[in-house]
Amino acid sequence: MSTDAILAPLKDQMLEVEERIYRDLSPADKRLSDLVFHISKIQGKRLRPALLLLSGQCSGGLIPQHIDLAVVVELIHTATLVHDDIIDEAMVRRHIETMNTKWGSKISILFGDYLFSRAYTILSALDS
């Protein structure tokens, strides 16, 4: 069975996760907007949020907080990739130049930290 077939039942929820990520990262500052747009071009299959949603379905059904947690998981994963590219001095990720190649390490570190802070802000707003 293909990944697409496994994830097909989650199509609507994954779209909601995607929309939330971009809504939560949509800044008024143009410089930050360019960084958010760039990172969106490098996105993968979003397996981590999908696995979280599948786990939620298997354990009694999805609730709105599962979407929040899926967004958090993806933001943290993306932040670690940004920081990892700096450590590894990677020039390219998925055939697109890395953030540190395009903007340098300082801005990339701060952007990775920004992603972490957005994730933790979402987490702090959740009920226990």
PDB file of N, CA and C in Angstrom, residues 44 46 54 63 67 92 101 128:
ATOM      1  N   GLY A  44       8.404  18.432   3.015  1.00  0.00           N
ATOM      2  CA  GLY A  44       8.371  17.028   2.632  1.00  0.00           C
ATOM      3  C   GLY A  44       6.948  16.497   2.608  1.00  0.00           C
ATOM      4  N   ARG A  46       5.208  15.507   5.169  1.00  0.00           N
ATOM      5  CA  ARG A  46       4.488  15.779   6.422  1.00  0.00           C
ATOM      6  C   ARG A  46       4.092  14.471   7.116  1.00  0.00           C
ATOM      7  N   LEU A  54      -3.005   9.847  12.667  1.00  0.00           N
ATOM      8  CA  LEU A  54      -3.383   8.430  12.611  1.00  0.00           C
ATOM      9  C   LEU A  54      -3.441   7.834  14.016  1.00  0.00           C
ATOM     10  N   ILE A  63      -9.663  14.866  17.890  1.00  0.00           N
ATOM     11  CA  ILE A  63     -10.246  16.044  18.522  1.00  0.00           C
ATOM     12  C   ILE A  63      -9.461  17.254  18.008  1.00  0.00           C
ATOM     13  N   ILE A  67      -5.007  18.509  15.778  1.00  0.00           N
ATOM     14  CA  ILE A  67      -4.519  19.399  14.714  1.00  0.00           C
ATOM     15  C   ILE A  67      -3.432  20.299  15.278  1.00  0.00           C
ATOM     16  N   VAL A  92      22.154  22.329   0.030  1.00  0.00           N
ATOM     17  CA  VAL A  92      20.898  22.030  -0.663  1.00  0.00           C
ATOM     18  C   VAL A  92      20.089  21.037   0.164  1.00  0.00           C
ATOM     19  N   THR A 101      22.429  28.738   3.223  1.00  0.00           N
ATOM     20  CA  THR A 101      23.096  29.091   1.973  1.00  0.00           C
ATOM     21  C   THR A 101      22.574  30.433   1.471  1.00  0.00           C
ATOM     22  N   SER A 128      -4.393  20.907  29.237  1.00  0.00           N
ATOM     23  CA  SER A 128      -3.620  19.697  29.568  1.00  0.00           C
ATOM     24  C   SER A 128      -4.373  18.438  29.250  1.00  0.00           C
TER      25      SER A 128
END
